[in-house]
Tab-separated table of C-alpha atoms and ligand atoms in Angstrom:
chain	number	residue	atom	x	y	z
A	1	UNK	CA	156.238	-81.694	66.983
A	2	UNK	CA	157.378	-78.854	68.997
A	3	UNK	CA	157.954	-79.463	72.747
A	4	UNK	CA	154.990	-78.047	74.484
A	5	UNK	CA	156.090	-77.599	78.036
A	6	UNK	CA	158.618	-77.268	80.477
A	7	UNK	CA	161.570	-79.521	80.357
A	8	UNK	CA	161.187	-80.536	83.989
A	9	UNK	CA	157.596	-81.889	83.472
A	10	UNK	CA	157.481	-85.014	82.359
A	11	UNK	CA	155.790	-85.593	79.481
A	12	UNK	CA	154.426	-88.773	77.394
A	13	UNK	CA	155.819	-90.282	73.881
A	14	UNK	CA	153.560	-88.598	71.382
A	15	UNK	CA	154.844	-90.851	68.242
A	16	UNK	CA	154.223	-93.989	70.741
A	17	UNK	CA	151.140	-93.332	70.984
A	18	UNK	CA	150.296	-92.208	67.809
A	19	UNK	CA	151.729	-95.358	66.095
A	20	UNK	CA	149.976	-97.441	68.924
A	21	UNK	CA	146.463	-95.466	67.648
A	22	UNK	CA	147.515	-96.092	64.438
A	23	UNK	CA	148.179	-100.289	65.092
A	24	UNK	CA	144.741	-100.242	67.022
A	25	UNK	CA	143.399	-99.201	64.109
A	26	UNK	CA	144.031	-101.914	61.689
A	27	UNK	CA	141.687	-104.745	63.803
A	28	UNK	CA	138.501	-104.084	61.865
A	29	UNK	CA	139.635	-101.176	59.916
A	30	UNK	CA	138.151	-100.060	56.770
A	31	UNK	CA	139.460	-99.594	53.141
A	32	UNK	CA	138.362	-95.683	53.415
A	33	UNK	CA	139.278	-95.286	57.222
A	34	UNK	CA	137.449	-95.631	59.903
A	35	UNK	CA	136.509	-99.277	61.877
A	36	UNK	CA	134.078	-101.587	62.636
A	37	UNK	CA	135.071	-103.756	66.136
A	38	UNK	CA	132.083	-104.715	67.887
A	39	UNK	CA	132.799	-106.290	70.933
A	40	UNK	CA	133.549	-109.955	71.144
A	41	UNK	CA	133.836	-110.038	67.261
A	42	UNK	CA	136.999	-111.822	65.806
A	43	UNK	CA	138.549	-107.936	64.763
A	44	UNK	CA	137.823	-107.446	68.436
A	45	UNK	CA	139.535	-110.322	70.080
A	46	UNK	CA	142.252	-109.973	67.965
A	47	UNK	CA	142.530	-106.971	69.053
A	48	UNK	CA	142.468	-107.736	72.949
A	49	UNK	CA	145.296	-109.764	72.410
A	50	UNK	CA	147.365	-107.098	70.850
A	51	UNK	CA	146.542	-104.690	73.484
A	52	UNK	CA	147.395	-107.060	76.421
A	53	UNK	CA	150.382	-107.847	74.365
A	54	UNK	CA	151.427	-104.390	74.389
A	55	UNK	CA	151.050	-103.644	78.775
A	56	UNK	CA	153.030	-106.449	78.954
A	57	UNK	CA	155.735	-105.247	76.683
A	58	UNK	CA	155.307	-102.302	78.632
A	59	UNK	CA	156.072	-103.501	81.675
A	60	UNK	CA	152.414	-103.817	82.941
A	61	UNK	CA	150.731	-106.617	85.329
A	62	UNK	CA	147.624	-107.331	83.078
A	63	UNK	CA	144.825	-109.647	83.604
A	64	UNK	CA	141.097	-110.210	82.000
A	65	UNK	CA	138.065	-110.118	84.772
A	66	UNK	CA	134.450	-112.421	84.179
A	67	UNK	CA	132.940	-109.418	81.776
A	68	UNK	CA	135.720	-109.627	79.367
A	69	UNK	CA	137.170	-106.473	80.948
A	70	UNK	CA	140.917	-105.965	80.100
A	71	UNK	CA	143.850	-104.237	82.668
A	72	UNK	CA	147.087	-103.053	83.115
A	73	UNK	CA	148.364	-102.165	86.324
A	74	UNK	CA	152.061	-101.056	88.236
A	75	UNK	CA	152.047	-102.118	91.751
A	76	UNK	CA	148.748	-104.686	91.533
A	77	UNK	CA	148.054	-107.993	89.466
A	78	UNK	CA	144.261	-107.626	90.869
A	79	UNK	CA	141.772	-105.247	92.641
A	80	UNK	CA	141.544	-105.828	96.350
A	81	UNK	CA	139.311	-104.594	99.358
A	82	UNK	CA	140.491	-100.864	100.001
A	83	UNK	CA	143.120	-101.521	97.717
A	84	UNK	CA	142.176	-97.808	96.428
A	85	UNK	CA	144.057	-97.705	93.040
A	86	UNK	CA	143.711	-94.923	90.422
A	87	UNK	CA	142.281	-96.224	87.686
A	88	UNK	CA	141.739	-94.461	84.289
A	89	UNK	CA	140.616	-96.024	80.990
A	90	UNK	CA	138.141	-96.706	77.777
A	91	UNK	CA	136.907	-99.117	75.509
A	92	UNK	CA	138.464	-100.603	72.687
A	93	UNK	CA	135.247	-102.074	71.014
A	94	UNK	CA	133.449	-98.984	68.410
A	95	UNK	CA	130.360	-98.709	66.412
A	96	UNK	CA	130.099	-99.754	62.955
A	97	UNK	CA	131.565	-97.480	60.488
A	98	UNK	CA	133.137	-95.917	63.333
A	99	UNK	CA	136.146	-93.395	64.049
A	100	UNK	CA	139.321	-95.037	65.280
A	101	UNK	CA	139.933	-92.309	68.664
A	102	UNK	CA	136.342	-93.092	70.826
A	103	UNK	CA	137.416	-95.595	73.296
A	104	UNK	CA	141.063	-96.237	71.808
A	105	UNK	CA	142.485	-92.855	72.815
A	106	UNK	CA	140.998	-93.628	76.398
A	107	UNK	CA	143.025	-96.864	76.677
A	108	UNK	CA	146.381	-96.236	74.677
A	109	UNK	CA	146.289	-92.855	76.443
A	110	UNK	CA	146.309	-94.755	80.064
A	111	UNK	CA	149.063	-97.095	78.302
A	112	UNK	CA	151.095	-94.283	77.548
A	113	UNK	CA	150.942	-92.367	80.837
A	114	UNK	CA	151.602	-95.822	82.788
A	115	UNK	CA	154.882	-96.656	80.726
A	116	UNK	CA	156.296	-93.381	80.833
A	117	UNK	CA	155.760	-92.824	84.616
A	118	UNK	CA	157.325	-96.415	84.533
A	119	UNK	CA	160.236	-94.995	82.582
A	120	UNK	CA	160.762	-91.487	83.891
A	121	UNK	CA	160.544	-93.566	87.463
A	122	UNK	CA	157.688	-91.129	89.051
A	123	UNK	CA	156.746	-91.754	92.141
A	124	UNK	CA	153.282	-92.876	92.720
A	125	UNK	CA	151.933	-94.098	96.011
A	126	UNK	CA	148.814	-95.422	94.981
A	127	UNK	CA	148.163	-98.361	92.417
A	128	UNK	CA	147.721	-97.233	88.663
A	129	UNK	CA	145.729	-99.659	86.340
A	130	UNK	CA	143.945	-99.336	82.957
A	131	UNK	CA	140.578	-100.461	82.001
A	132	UNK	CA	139.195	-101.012	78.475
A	133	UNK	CA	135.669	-101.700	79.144
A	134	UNK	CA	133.837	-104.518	76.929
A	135	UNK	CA	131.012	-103.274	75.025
A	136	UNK	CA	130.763	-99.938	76.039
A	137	UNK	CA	128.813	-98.861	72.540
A	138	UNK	CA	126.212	-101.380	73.818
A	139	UNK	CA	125.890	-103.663	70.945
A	140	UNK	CA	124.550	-106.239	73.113
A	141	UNK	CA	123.536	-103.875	76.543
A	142	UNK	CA	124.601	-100.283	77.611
A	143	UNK	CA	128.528	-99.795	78.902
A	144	UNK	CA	128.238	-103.742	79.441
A	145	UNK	CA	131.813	-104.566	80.993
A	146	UNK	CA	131.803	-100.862	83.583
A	147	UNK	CA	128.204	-101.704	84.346
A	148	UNK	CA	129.844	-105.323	85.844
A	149	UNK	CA	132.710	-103.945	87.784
A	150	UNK	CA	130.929	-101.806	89.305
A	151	UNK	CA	127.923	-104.402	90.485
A	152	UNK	CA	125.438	-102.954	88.326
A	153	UNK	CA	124.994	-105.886	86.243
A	154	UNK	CA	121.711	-108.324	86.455
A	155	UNK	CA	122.251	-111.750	85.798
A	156	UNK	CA	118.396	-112.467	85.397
A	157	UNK	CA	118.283	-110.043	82.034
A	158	UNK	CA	121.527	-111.896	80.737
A	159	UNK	CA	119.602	-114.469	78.329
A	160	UNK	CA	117.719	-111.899	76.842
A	161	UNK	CA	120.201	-109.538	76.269
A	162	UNK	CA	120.917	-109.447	72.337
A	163	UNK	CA	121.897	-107.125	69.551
A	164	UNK	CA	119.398	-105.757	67.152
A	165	UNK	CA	120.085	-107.490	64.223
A	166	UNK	CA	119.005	-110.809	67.479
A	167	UNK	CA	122.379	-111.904	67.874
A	168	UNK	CA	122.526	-113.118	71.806
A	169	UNK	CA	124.872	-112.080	73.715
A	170	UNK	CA	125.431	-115.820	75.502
A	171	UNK	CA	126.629	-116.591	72.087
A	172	UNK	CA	128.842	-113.535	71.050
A	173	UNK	CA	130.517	-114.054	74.391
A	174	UNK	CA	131.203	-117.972	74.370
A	175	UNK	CA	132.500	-117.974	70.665
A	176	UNK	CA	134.920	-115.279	72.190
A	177	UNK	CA	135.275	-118.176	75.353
A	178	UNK	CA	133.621	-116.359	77.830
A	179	UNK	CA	130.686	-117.368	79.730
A	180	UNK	CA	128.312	-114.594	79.895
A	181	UNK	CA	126.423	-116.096	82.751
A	182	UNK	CA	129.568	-115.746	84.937
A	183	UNK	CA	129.841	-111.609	84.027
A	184	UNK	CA	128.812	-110.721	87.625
A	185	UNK	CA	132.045	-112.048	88.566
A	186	UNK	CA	133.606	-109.001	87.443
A	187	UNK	CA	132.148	-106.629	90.212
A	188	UNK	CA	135.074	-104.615	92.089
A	189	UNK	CA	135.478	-105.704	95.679
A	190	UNK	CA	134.516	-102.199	97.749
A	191	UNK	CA	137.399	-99.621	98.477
A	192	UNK	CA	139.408	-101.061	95.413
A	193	UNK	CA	139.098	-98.157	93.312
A	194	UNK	CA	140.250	-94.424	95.353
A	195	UNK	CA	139.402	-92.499	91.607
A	196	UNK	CA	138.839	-92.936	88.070
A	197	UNK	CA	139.416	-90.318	85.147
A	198	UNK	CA	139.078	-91.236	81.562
A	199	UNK	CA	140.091	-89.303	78.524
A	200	UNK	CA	138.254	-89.028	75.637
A	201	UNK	CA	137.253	-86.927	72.459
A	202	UNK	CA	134.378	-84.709	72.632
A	203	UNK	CA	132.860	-86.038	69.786
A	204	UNK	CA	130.980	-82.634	69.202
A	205	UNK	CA	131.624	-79.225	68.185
A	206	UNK	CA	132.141	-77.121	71.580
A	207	UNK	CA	135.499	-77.264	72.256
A	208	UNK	CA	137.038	-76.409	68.880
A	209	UNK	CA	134.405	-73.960	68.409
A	210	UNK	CA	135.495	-72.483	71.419
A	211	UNK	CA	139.185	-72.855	70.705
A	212	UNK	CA	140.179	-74.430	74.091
A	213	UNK	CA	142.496	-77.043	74.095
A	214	UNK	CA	141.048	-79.214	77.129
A	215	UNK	CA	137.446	-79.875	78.258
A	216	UNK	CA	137.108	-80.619	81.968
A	217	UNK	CA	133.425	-83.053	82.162
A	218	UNK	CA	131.518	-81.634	85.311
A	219	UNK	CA	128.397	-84.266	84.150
A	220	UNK	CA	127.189	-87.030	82.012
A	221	UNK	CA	124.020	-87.319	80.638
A	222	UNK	CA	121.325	-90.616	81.066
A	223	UNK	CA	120.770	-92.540	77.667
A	224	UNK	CA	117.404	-93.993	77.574
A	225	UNK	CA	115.796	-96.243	74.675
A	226	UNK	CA	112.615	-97.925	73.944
A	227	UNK	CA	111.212	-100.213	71.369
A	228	UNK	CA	108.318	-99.303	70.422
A	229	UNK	CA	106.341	-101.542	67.634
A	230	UNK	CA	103.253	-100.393	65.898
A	231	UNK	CA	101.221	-103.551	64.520
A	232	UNK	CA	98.695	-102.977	61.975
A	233	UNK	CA	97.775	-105.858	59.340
A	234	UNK	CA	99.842	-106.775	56.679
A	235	UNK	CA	97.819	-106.772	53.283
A	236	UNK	CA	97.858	-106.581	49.532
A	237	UNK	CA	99.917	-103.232	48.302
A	238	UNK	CA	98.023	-103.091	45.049
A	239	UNK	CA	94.455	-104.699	45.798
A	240	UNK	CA	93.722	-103.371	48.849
A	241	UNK	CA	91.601	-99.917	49.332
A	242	UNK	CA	93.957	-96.905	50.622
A	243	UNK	CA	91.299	-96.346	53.452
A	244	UNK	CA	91.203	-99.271	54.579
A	245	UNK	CA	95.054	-100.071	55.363
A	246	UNK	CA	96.151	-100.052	58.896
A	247	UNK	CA	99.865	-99.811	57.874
A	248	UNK	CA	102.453	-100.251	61.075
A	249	UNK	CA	105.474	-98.529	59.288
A	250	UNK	CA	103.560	-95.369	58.556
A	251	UNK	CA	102.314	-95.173	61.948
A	252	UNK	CA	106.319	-95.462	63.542
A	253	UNK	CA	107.073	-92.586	60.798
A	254	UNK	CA	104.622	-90.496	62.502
A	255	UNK	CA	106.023	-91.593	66.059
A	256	UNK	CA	109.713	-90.968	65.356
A	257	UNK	CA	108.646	-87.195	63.282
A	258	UNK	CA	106.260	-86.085	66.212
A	259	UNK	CA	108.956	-87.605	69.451
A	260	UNK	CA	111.778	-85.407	67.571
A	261	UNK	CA	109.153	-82.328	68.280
A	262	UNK	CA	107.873	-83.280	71.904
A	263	UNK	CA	111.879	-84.067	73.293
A	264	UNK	CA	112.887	-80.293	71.973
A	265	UNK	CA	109.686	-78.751	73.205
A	266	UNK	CA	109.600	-80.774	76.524
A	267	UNK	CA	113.029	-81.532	77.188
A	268	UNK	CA	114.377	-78.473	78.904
A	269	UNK	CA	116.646	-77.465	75.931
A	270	UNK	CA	119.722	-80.119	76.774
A	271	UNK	CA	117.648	-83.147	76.056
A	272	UNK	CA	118.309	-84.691	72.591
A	273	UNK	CA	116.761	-88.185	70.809
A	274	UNK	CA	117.277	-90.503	67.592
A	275	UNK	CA	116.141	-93.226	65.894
A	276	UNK	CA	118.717	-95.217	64.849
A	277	UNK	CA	117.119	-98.492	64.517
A	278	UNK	CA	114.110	-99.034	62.334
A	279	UNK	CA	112.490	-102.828	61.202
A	280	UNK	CA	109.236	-102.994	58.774
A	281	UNK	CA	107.665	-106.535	58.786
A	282	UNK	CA	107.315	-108.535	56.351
A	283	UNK	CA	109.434	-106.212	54.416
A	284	UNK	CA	108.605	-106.855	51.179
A	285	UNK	CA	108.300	-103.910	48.563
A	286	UNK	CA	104.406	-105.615	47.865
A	287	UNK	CA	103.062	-106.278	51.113
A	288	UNK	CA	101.254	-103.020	53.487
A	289	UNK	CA	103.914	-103.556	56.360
A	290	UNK	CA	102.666	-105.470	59.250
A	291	UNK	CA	104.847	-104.071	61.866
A	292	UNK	CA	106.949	-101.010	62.585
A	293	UNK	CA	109.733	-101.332	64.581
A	294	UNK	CA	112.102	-98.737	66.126
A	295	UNK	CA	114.064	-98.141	69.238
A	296	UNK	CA	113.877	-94.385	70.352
A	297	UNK	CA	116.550	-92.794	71.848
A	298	UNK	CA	116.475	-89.891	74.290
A	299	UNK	CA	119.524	-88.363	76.288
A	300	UNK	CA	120.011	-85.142	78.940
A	301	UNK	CA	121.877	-84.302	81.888
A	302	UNK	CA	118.597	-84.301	84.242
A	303	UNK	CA	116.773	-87.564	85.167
A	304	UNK	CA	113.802	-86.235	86.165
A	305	UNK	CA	113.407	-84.635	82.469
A	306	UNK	CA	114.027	-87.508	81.016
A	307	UNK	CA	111.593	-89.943	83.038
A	308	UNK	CA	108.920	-87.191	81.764
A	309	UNK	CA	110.185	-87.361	78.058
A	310	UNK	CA	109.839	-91.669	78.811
A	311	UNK	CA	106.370	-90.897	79.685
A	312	UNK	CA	105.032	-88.038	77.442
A	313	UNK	CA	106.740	-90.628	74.568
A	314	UNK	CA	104.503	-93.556	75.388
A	315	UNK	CA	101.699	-91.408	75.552
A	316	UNK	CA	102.280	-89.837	71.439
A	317	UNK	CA	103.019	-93.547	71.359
A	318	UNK	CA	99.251	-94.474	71.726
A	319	UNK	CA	97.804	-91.252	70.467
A	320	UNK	CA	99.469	-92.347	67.145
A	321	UNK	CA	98.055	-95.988	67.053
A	322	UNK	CA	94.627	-95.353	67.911
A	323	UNK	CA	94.379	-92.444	65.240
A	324	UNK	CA	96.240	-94.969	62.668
A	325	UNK	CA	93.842	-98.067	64.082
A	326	UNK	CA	96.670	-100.077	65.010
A	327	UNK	CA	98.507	-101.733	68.443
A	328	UNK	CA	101.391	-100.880	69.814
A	329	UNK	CA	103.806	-102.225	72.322
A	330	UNK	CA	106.339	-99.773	74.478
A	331	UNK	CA	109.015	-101.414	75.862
A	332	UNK	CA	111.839	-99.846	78.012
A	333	UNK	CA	115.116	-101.973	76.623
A	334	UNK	CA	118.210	-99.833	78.777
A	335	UNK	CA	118.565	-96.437	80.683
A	336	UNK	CA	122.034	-95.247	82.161
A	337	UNK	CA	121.659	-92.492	85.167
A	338	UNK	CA	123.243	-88.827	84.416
A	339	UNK	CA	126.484	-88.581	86.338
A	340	UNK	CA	128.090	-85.494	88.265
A	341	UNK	CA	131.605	-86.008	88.498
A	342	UNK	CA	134.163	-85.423	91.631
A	343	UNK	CA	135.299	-82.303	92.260
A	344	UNK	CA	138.285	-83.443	93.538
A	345	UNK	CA	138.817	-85.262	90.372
A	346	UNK	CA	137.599	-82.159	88.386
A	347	UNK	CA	140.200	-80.250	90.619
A	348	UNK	CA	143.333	-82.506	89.850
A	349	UNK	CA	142.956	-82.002	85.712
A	350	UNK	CA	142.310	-78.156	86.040
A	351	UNK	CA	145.643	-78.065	88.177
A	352	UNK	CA	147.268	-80.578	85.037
A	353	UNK	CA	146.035	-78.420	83.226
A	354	UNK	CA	147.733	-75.515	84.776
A	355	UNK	CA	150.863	-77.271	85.211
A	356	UNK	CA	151.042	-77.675	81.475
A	357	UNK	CA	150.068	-74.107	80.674
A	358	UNK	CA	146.804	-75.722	78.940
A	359	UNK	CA	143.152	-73.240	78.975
A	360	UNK	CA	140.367	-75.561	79.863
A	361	UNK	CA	136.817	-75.571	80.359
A	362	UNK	CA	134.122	-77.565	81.854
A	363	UNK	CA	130.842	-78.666	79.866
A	364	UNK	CA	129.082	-81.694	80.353
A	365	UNK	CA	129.415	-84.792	78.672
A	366	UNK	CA	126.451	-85.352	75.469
A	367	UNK	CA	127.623	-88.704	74.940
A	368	UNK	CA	127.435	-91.590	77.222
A	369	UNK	CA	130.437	-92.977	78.880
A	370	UNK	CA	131.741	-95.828	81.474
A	371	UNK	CA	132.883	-93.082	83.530
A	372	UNK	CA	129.375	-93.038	84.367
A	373	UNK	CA	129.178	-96.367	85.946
A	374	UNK	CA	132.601	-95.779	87.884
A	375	UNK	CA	130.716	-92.797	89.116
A	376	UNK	CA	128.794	-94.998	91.152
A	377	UNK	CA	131.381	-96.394	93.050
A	378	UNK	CA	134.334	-93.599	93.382
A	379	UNK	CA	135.276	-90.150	92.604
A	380	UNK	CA	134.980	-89.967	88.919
A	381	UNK	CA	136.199	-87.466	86.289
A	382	UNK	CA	137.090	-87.065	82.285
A	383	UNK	CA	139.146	-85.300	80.220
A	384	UNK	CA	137.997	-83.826	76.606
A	385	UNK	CA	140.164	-83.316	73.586
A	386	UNK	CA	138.364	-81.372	70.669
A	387	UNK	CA	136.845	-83.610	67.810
A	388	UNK	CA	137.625	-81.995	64.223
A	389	UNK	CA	134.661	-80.546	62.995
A	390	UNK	CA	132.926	-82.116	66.050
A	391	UNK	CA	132.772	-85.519	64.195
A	392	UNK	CA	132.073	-88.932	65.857
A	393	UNK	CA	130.726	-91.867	65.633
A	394	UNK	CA	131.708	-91.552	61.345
A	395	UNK	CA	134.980	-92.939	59.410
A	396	UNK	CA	136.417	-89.546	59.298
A	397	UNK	CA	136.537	-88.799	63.213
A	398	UNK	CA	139.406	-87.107	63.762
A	399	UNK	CA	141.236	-85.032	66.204
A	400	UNK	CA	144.571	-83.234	65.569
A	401	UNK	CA	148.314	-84.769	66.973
A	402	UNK	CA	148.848	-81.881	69.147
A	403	UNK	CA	145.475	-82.151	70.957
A	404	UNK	CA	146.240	-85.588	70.836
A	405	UNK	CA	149.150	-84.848	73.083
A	406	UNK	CA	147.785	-82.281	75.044
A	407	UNK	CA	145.133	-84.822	76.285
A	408	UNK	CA	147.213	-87.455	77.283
A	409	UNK	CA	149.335	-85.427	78.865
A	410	UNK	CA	146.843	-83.849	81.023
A	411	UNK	CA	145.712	-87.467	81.858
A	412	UNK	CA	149.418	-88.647	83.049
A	413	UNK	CA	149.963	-85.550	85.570
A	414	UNK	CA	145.891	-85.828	86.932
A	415	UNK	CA	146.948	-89.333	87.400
A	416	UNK	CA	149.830	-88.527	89.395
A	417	UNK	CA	148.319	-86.141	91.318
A	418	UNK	CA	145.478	-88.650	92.125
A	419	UNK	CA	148.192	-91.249	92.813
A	420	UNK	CA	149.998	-89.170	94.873
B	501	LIG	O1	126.559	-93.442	72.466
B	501	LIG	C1	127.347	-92.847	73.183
B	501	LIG	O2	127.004	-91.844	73.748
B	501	LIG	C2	128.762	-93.337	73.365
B	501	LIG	O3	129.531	-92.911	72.274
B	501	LIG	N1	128.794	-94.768	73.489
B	502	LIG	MN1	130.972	-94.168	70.989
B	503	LIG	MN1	133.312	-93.792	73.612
């Protein structure tokens, strides 16, 4: 790989952390590429104790907080009141049938920057640490481990916090010997944290599409989802008279079709939704399904839009069961806030950014992210890479070596700036 920049900026090892992307990688990874590592899972653990393994080769202070939240520091073993350290950092846990750069490039990126400041001796007069956040896809509850540091979490919803598929998360957490009761634990004393800026792919189009090398997030938008379950009666699929059925799939079809109309006509052009999950009951090829299940999905950058969307939704909700004859039930399962993040954070990767003769632009932030949580609590800011062919959340997301490099690079001299 060429050398990108001026020999008297330092710069990270771009094969170290390539192979250390590469070892991440294999915890969970599948035959055709890609990963599945849900948080707390065996692949996931396994690879927890890698990744402490390596900050500690590295020279790092690491330690493991009461939300399963991994760090690696220089200069602390712990946060502290007013301590003010720089923090940066990711996840490590992915979807399934995931790409193996969302969360890892955030964490082995930190890595990276810390051990070659380390290395190259650069002076730094704040604290530096690195977070990989548990359960930041949300398996078990939105940006679970960030949401905990940063004393968002409520211990009263913990026992009925579980995956879709009903797995709890009490359990998932105590086979991987944590008690989930005790998460709360994990919340930052105030003053401990002075900035945070995480790096991360785009995992969209814009940035290649634009041809800019570096994406600087000004905002993060809100993720909100409800369950909403239709319940007709479940009947005879042969015997019984097509009039008469009062089918609770068909009538979540009709939800999930006519919600994908109302968020792009109502949602002020940046809102987006999904339905990812779907559950017919009994779900059996010769029964009229009981019940249709789904959890609905709507993001944007604006909260008040999306409070409107939450409330035009349950509305189409019931206009759809009382034309179908059926019930339904609306329930609102998780909602993250839409972050604006620091200028001065904004400030110190656009002069990175010039010090390493990188274009960059800002855009906000379509996916949802931990930086939001840290946004609650200090000046927050993240760094995009392009995503080839604006692919995530798939087996083939991929981003190229040199943007690879760009990124983290960018991330080590914003930290240094930050930790000046
Ligand atoms: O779903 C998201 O926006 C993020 O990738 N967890
Ligand atoms: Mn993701
Ligand atoms: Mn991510």
């Amino acid at each position: 790989m060429s050398r990108l920049y001026s020999p008297s900026v330092i710069t990270i090892s771009a094969s170290r952390l390539a192979s250390r992307i590469d070892a991440l990688a294999r915890f969970g990874g599948l035959p055709g590429g890609g990963v599945t590592r849900p948080c707390w899972s065996p692949q996931h653990e396994e690879a927890r104790a890698w990744l402490t393994g390596e900050m500690r080769a590295a020279g790092l202070e690491t330690w493991v907080d009461g939300a399963g939240n991994v760090f690696g520091a220089l200069g602390i073993h712990a946060f502290s009141a007013d301590g003010g350290a720089v923090l940066t950092g990711s996840h490590i846990d992915t979807v399934p049938e995931g790409g193996v750069l969302d969360g890892a490039l955030g964490v082995l990126a930190g890595l990276e920057a810390f051990q070659t400041i380390r290395e190259a001796k650069a002076p730094h007069r704040r604290p530096l640490a690195v977070a990989a956040w548990s359960d930041e896809e949300g398996r078990y509850g939105s940006l679970f481990g960030s949401r905990a540091f940063c004393g968002r979490f409520d211990p009263a919803r913990v026992e009925a916090m579980a995956a879709s598929d009903g797995e709890r998360l009490v359990d998932a957490m105590a086979r991987a010997g944590f008690d989930a009761r005790r998460a709360g634990e994990a919340m930052a004393p105030g003053g401990a944290v002075a900035a945070y800026v995480e790096l991360h792919i785009e995992q969209g189009p814009r940035l290649e599409e634009a041809a800019i090398p570096i994406g600087v997030v000004d905002s993060i938008v809100g993720v909100h989802r409800t369950r909403v379950v239709f319940v007709g009666q479940a009947d005879h699929a042969g015997t019984t008279p097509m009039e008469r059925r009062r089918d609770g799939f068909l009538a979540a079809a009709e939800y999930a079709l006519k919600a994908r109309d109302l968020v792009l006509k109502h949602g002020g052009g940046k809102s987006v939704t999904n339905v990812g999950v779907v559950r017919v009951h009994p779900g059996v090829t010769n029964i009229v399904p009981a019940r249709g299940e789904l959890v609905h999905e709507v993001r944007g950058p604006d909260r008040e839009t999306l409070a409107r969307l939450d409330r035009r939704s349950a509305a189409l909700a019931r206009r759809v069961a009382r034309r179908r004859g059926v019930e339904v039930q609306v329930e609102a399962m998780s909602a993250t806030t839409p972050a604006i993040c620091s200028a001065r954070v904004q400030a110190a990767i656009e002069a990175a950014c010039a010090t390493l003769g990188l274009r960059s632009t800002h855009l906000y932030s379509a996916a949802g992210h931990d930086a939001q949580n840290l946004a609650t609590i200090t000046d927050t800011g993240m760094i995009f890479i392009p995503s080839k062919g604006g692919r995530s959340h798939r087996v083939d997301e991929t981003s190229d070596g040199d943007a690879i490099e760009r990124g983290a690079n960018v991330l080590l001299h914003t930290l240094l700036a930050l930790a000046a």
